[in-house]
Amino acid sequence: MDGPVVTRLRHIVFRAAAAAIAAAVLGAAAACSPEGGPAGTTSAATDAVTAEISQFRDNYSKQIIEIQLTNTTGRALTVLAAELTSPLFAAPITWPARTGGIELPPGQAKSLPAPLPAPECGSPSPASTEPATASGADSGNAVVALRLAVPQGSVPQGTAPPQAVAPAADPFGVLARNNSEMCLARAASAVAAIALVPDLEVAADGRTAVVRLLVQPRAASGGGAGAGELVIDRVEETTLLAEAPQAPWPRSVTLSAGGPPAEMRLGIRPSRCDPHAVAEDKVGTLLPLRVRVAGREGVVKIDAGSQLRGRIYDFVTKACGRQ
């Protein structure tokens, strides 16, 4: 895994090599089209594009981030491939490029969705057990590598031009937050599988309902005291769901690998009833569990799944109509 010094050296080497052909590439960029250059040709003008990392709310549960690229030139550029590397993830984060790439108009930014690979977890530390702050300090070594379309003849025949690379800013700590959440979810999953039952039990008056959380512990694997234990400190409310007093949510529940299956009944009520509650919902059916496991702590979010999600939306809409 590259460290920050190696990453900087690689960046310097690529930029030095890029300088020799950058003028020719940018001069030809206006003539670029998805079909304008042979496969495998690249632009080495790293100063032509800046990169930043973000994540849309509707991609949150899918573990997809956005590689945001901004064309700083006065000409349109075509991106054929984009790959982000970070020490927080075991493999490159790759944009699944469409045929012919994507055009970046001058001075405009475009977002390229990229699914996250497996995280690099290592040993837990205080800095890795909670979501990152807005500084995004843990993501400072992220680098994006680009391949830009160039017309025939821009690069000497038989010469492989250097790959265009640039640092990727992460002002909101997207990579660190996802790494932390994914590592926590992996540690929790090693102790028990946790899922929501698709059925929804709606009360007779339609104002409250019950969702059921099923816990299936994994087989015990030995270890010292506390090994194979998962503590659910509490269940947290969402933008859509709040605790119903008739069926209060459990607190301080300890689960052990090798233990018996368990079911938790959670009474729910709408947490909001404004007209946009359901229509604009993105994460309201991701149930947050505040947990501690294997030296880590944070929130594991349990996805309701499409069937239960639809039933929750229907319940919230009808329950709000009765208020």
Coordinates of C-alpha atoms in Angstrom, one line a residue:
M1 CA 0.0 0.0 0.0
D2 CA 1.4 3.4 -1.0
G3 CA 2.2 5.8 1.8
P4 CA 1.9 9.5 1.5
V5 CA 5.6 10.0 0.4
V6 CA 5.4 7.4 -2.3
T7 CA 2.1 8.9 -3.5
R8 CA 3.6 12.3 -3.8
L9 CA 6.7 11.0 -5.6
R10 CA 4.5 9.1 -8.1
H11 CA 2.4 12.3 -8.6
I12 CA 5.6 14.3 -9.3
V13 CA 6.9 11.7 -11.8
F14 CA 3.7 11.6 -13.7
R15 CA 3.4 15.4 -13.8
A16 CA 7.0 15.7 -15.1
A17 CA 6.3 13.2 -17.8
A18 CA 3.0 14.8 -18.6
A19 CA 4.5 18.2 -19.2
A20 CA 6.2 17.1 -22.5
I21 CA 2.9 16.3 -24.2
A22 CA 0.3 18.3 -22.2
A23 CA 0.3 21.2 -24.7
A24 CA -0.4 18.9 -27.7
V25 CA -3.2 17.1 -25.8
L26 CA -4.9 20.3 -24.7
G27 CA -4.6 21.8 -28.1
A28 CA -6.4 18.8 -29.6
A29 CA -9.0 18.5 -26.8
A30 CA -11.6 20.6 -28.7
A31 CA -11.6 18.0 -31.4
C32 CA -12.0 15.1 -29.1
S33 CA -15.1 12.9 -29.3
P34 CA -16.0 9.5 -27.9
E35 CA -14.9 8.1 -31.2
G36 CA -12.1 10.5 -31.8
G37 CA -9.2 8.6 -30.4
P38 CA -7.9 5.1 -30.4
A39 CA -8.6 2.9 -27.4
G40 CA -6.0 3.2 -24.7
T41 CA -4.8 6.7 -25.5
T42 CA -4.8 9.2 -22.6
S43 CA -4.4 12.8 -21.9
A44 CA -1.7 13.7 -19.4
A45 CA -2.9 17.2 -18.6
T46 CA -3.5 16.7 -14.8
D47 CA -4.0 20.5 -14.4
A48 CA -7.0 20.2 -16.7
V49 CA -9.2 18.4 -14.2
T50 CA -9.7 18.7 -10.4
A51 CA -11.3 16.0 -8.3
E52 CA -13.5 15.9 -5.2
I53 CA -15.3 13.1 -3.4
S54 CA -18.9 13.2 -2.3
Q55 CA -21.9 10.9 -1.7
F56 CA -25.5 11.4 -2.7
R57 CA -28.2 10.5 -0.1
D58 CA -29.9 8.0 -2.4
N59 CA -26.5 6.1 -2.8
Y60 CA -25.8 6.0 0.9
S61 CA -27.2 2.5 1.6
K62 CA -25.7 1.2 -1.7
Q63 CA -22.2 2.1 -0.6
I64 CA -21.6 4.1 -3.8
I65 CA -19.7 7.4 -3.8
E66 CA -19.3 10.1 -6.4
I67 CA -16.0 11.1 -8.0
Q68 CA -16.7 14.7 -8.9
L69 CA -14.5 16.0 -11.7
T70 CA -14.3 19.6 -12.8
N71 CA -12.9 20.7 -16.2
T72 CA -10.7 23.7 -15.6
T73 CA -9.9 24.3 -19.3
G74 CA -11.8 26.3 -21.9
R75 CA -12.5 23.2 -24.0
A76 CA -14.6 20.1 -23.6
L77 CA -12.8 17.0 -22.4
T78 CA -14.0 13.4 -22.6
V79 CA -13.2 11.1 -19.6
L80 CA -12.9 7.4 -20.7
A81 CA -11.9 6.0 -17.3
A82 CA -11.6 7.1 -13.7
E83 CA -10.1 5.2 -10.8
L84 CA -9.7 6.3 -7.2
T85 CA -7.1 4.8 -4.8
S86 CA -7.1 5.3 -1.0
P87 CA -5.3 3.5 1.8
L88 CA -8.8 3.1 3.4
F89 CA -9.9 0.5 0.8
A90 CA -8.3 -2.7 -0.3
A91 CA -8.8 -2.2 -4.0
P92 CA -9.2 0.8 -6.4
I93 CA -12.6 2.5 -6.4
T94 CA -13.5 2.4 -10.1
W95 CA -16.1 4.3 -12.1
P96 CA -17.9 1.7 -14.3
A97 CA -17.4 3.8 -17.5
R98 CA -20.1 3.9 -20.1
T99 CA -19.2 3.2 -23.8
G100 CA -17.5 6.3 -25.2
G101 CA -16.9 7.9 -21.7
I102 CA -18.5 11.1 -20.4
E103 CA -17.9 14.6 -21.6
L104 CA -16.9 17.4 -19.2
P105 CA -18.0 20.8 -20.5
P106 CA -15.6 23.7 -19.8
G107 CA -15.8 25.0 -16.2
Q108 CA -18.4 22.4 -15.2
A109 CA -18.4 19.5 -12.7
K110 CA -19.8 16.1 -13.3
S111 CA -20.3 13.3 -10.8
L112 CA -19.2 9.7 -11.6
P113 CA -20.8 7.1 -9.3
A114 CA -18.3 4.4 -8.1
P115 CA -19.1 1.4 -5.9
L116 CA -16.9 1.0 -2.9
P117 CA -14.8 -2.2 -2.6
A118 CA -13.9 -4.0 0.7
P119 CA -12.5 -1.7 3.4
E120 CA -9.1 -1.9 4.9
C121 CA -9.9 -2.3 8.6
G122 CA -6.8 -3.3 10.5
S123 CA -6.9 -2.7 14.2
P124 CA -9.6 -0.4 15.6
S125 CA -8.5 3.0 16.9
P126 CA -10.5 5.9 18.4
A127 CA -10.1 7.8 15.1
S128 CA -11.7 4.9 13.1
T129 CA -14.7 4.0 15.3
E130 CA -16.8 7.1 14.6
P131 CA -17.6 8.9 11.3
A132 CA -15.0 11.4 10.2
T133 CA -15.3 15.1 10.8
A134 CA -15.8 17.5 8.0
S135 CA -12.0 18.0 7.7
G136 CA -11.7 14.5 6.1
A137 CA -8.2 14.2 7.4
D138 CA -8.2 10.4 7.2
S139 CA -8.9 10.6 3.5
G140 CA -6.0 12.9 2.5
N141 CA -4.1 10.3 0.5
A142 CA -6.8 9.7 -2.0
V143 CA -5.6 9.9 -5.6
V144 CA -7.7 9.8 -8.8
A145 CA -6.2 8.4 -12.1
L146 CA -7.9 9.5 -15.3
R147 CA -7.8 8.4 -18.9
L148 CA -9.0 11.2 -21.3
A149 CA -9.8 10.7 -25.0
V150 CA -7.3 12.2 -27.4
P151 CA -7.4 12.3 -31.2
Q152 CA -5.3 10.2 -33.4
G153 CA -1.7 11.4 -33.6
S154 CA -1.6 13.3 -30.3
V155 CA 0.7 10.7 -28.9
P156 CA 3.7 9.2 -30.8
Q157 CA 2.9 5.8 -32.2
G158 CA 3.9 2.9 -30.0
T159 CA 4.4 5.2 -27.0
A160 CA 2.2 4.7 -23.9
P161 CA 1.6 8.1 -22.5
P162 CA 1.7 8.5 -18.7
Q163 CA -1.6 8.2 -16.8
A164 CA -3.1 11.5 -15.6
V165 CA -3.2 11.6 -11.8
A166 CA -4.4 14.2 -9.3
P167 CA -5.2 14.3 -5.6
A168 CA -8.8 13.9 -4.8
A169 CA -10.2 16.3 -2.1
D170 CA -12.5 14.8 0.5
P171 CA -13.8 17.8 2.4
F172 CA -16.6 15.9 4.1
G173 CA -14.6 12.8 5.0
V174 CA -16.7 10.5 2.8
L175 CA -14.1 7.8 2.5
A176 CA -13.2 7.8 6.2
R177 CA -16.9 7.6 7.2
N178 CA -17.7 4.8 4.8
N179 CA -14.6 2.9 5.9
S180 CA -15.6 3.2 9.6
E181 CA -19.1 2.1 9.0
M182 CA -18.2 -0.8 6.7
C183 CA -15.5 -2.1 9.2
L184 CA -18.0 -1.8 12.1
A185 CA -20.6 -3.7 10.0
R186 CA -18.1 -6.4 9.2
A187 CA -17.2 -6.9 12.8
A188 CA -20.9 -7.0 13.9
S189 CA -21.7 -9.5 11.1
A190 CA -19.0 -11.8 12.4
V191 CA -20.9 -12.1 15.6
A192 CA -24.5 -12.2 14.4
A193 CA -26.6 -11.7 11.3
I194 CA -29.2 -9.0 11.9
A195 CA -32.2 -8.4 9.6
L196 CA -35.7 -6.9 9.7
V197 CA -38.7 -9.2 9.0
P198 CA -40.6 -8.0 5.9
D199 CA -43.9 -8.2 7.7
L200 CA -45.3 -5.1 9.5
E201 CA -47.8 -5.4 12.3
V202 CA -50.1 -2.4 12.2
A203 CA -52.2 -1.5 15.3
A204 CA -56.0 -1.5 15.1
D205 CA -56.1 2.3 15.2
G206 CA -53.5 2.5 12.5
R207 CA -51.4 5.0 14.5
T208 CA -48.6 2.7 15.5
A209 CA -47.0 -0.5 14.2
V210 CA -44.4 -3.1 15.1
V211 CA -41.3 -4.1 13.1
R212 CA -39.4 -7.2 14.1
L213 CA -35.6 -7.4 14.2
L214 CA -34.2 -10.9 13.9
V215 CA -30.8 -11.8 15.3
Q216 CA -29.1 -15.0 14.3
P217 CA -25.7 -15.5 16.2
R218 CA -22.8 -17.0 14.3
A219 CA -21.1 -20.2 15.5
A220 CA -18.7 -19.6 18.4
S221 CA -15.0 -19.5 17.4
G222 CA -13.4 -19.4 20.8
G223 CA -11.2 -16.6 22.2
G224 CA -10.9 -14.8 25.5
A225 CA -13.4 -12.9 27.6
G226 CA -15.6 -10.7 25.5
A227 CA -14.6 -12.3 22.2
G228 CA -17.6 -12.9 19.9
E229 CA -19.8 -10.4 21.7
L230 CA -21.9 -7.6 20.2
V231 CA -23.6 -5.0 22.4
I232 CA -26.6 -3.1 21.0
D233 CA -26.6 -0.1 23.3
R234 CA -29.8 1.4 21.7
V235 CA -31.9 1.7 18.6
E236 CA -31.9 5.2 17.2
E237 CA -34.8 7.0 15.5
T238 CA -34.8 7.9 11.9
T239 CA -36.0 10.8 9.8
L240 CA -39.2 8.8 9.2
L241 CA -39.7 6.5 12.3
A242 CA -39.8 7.2 16.0
E243 CA -40.3 5.0 19.1
A244 CA -43.9 4.1 20.0
P245 CA -44.4 4.0 23.8
Q246 CA -46.6 0.9 23.5
A247 CA -43.6 -1.2 22.5
P248 CA -40.4 0.5 23.6
W249 CA -37.1 -0.3 21.9
P250 CA -34.6 -2.5 23.7
R251 CA -31.4 -1.1 25.2
S252 CA -28.1 -2.6 26.4
V253 CA -28.6 -6.0 24.7
T254 CA -25.6 -8.3 24.6
L255 CA -25.4 -10.9 21.9
S256 CA -22.9 -13.7 21.8
A257 CA -21.6 -15.9 19.0
G258 CA -23.0 -19.4 19.5
G259 CA -26.0 -18.1 21.4
P260 CA -29.7 -18.7 20.5
P261 CA -31.6 -16.7 17.9
A262 CA -33.5 -13.7 19.2
E263 CA -36.3 -11.5 18.1
M264 CA -36.7 -7.8 19.1
R265 CA -40.1 -6.1 18.7
L266 CA -39.9 -2.4 18.0
G267 CA -42.9 -0.2 18.2
I268 CA -42.9 2.6 15.6
R269 CA -44.8 5.7 14.9
P270 CA -44.2 8.5 12.3
S271 CA -41.5 10.9 13.4
R272 CA -42.8 13.5 11.0
C273 CA -46.0 14.1 9.0
D274 CA -45.1 17.0 6.6
P275 CA -46.1 16.4 3.0
H276 CA -42.6 15.6 1.9
A277 CA -41.8 13.0 4.6
V278 CA -42.3 9.9 2.4
A279 CA -41.9 11.6 -1.0
E280 CA -38.4 12.8 -0.3
D281 CA -37.3 9.9 2.0
K282 CA -33.8 8.5 1.3
V283 CA -32.6 7.0 4.6
G284 CA -35.7 6.9 6.8
T285 CA -36.1 3.1 6.6
L286 CA -32.4 2.4 7.5
L287 CA -32.7 1.4 11.1
P288 CA -29.7 2.7 13.1
L289 CA -28.3 0.4 15.8
R290 CA -25.7 2.0 18.2
V291 CA -23.3 -0.9 18.8
R292 CA -20.0 -2.0 20.3
V293 CA -18.0 -4.9 19.0
A294 CA -14.4 -6.0 18.7
G295 CA -13.1 -2.7 20.0
R296 CA -15.2 -0.6 17.7
E297 CA -18.3 1.4 18.3
G298 CA -20.7 3.3 16.2
V299 CA -23.9 2.9 14.2
V300 CA -24.8 -0.1 12.1
K301 CA -27.8 0.6 9.8
I302 CA -30.2 -2.3 9.0
D303 CA -31.9 -1.9 5.6
A304 CA -35.6 -2.6 5.7
G305 CA -35.6 -4.0 2.1
S306 CA -38.0 -3.2 -0.6
Q307 CA -41.0 -5.1 0.7
L308 CA -40.9 -3.7 4.2
R309 CA -39.9 -0.3 2.9
G310 CA -43.1 -0.1 0.9
R311 CA -45.2 -1.2 3.9
I312 CA -43.6 1.4 6.1
Y313 CA -44.3 4.2 3.6
D314 CA -47.9 3.1 3.4
F315 CA -48.2 3.0 7.2
V316 CA -46.6 6.4 7.7
T317 CA -48.9 7.9 5.0
K318 CA -52.1 6.5 6.6
A319 CA -51.0 7.1 10.2
C320 CA -50.3 10.8 9.4
G321 CA -53.7 11.1 7.8
R322 CA -55.4 10.0 11.0
Q323 CA -53.7 12.7 13.1

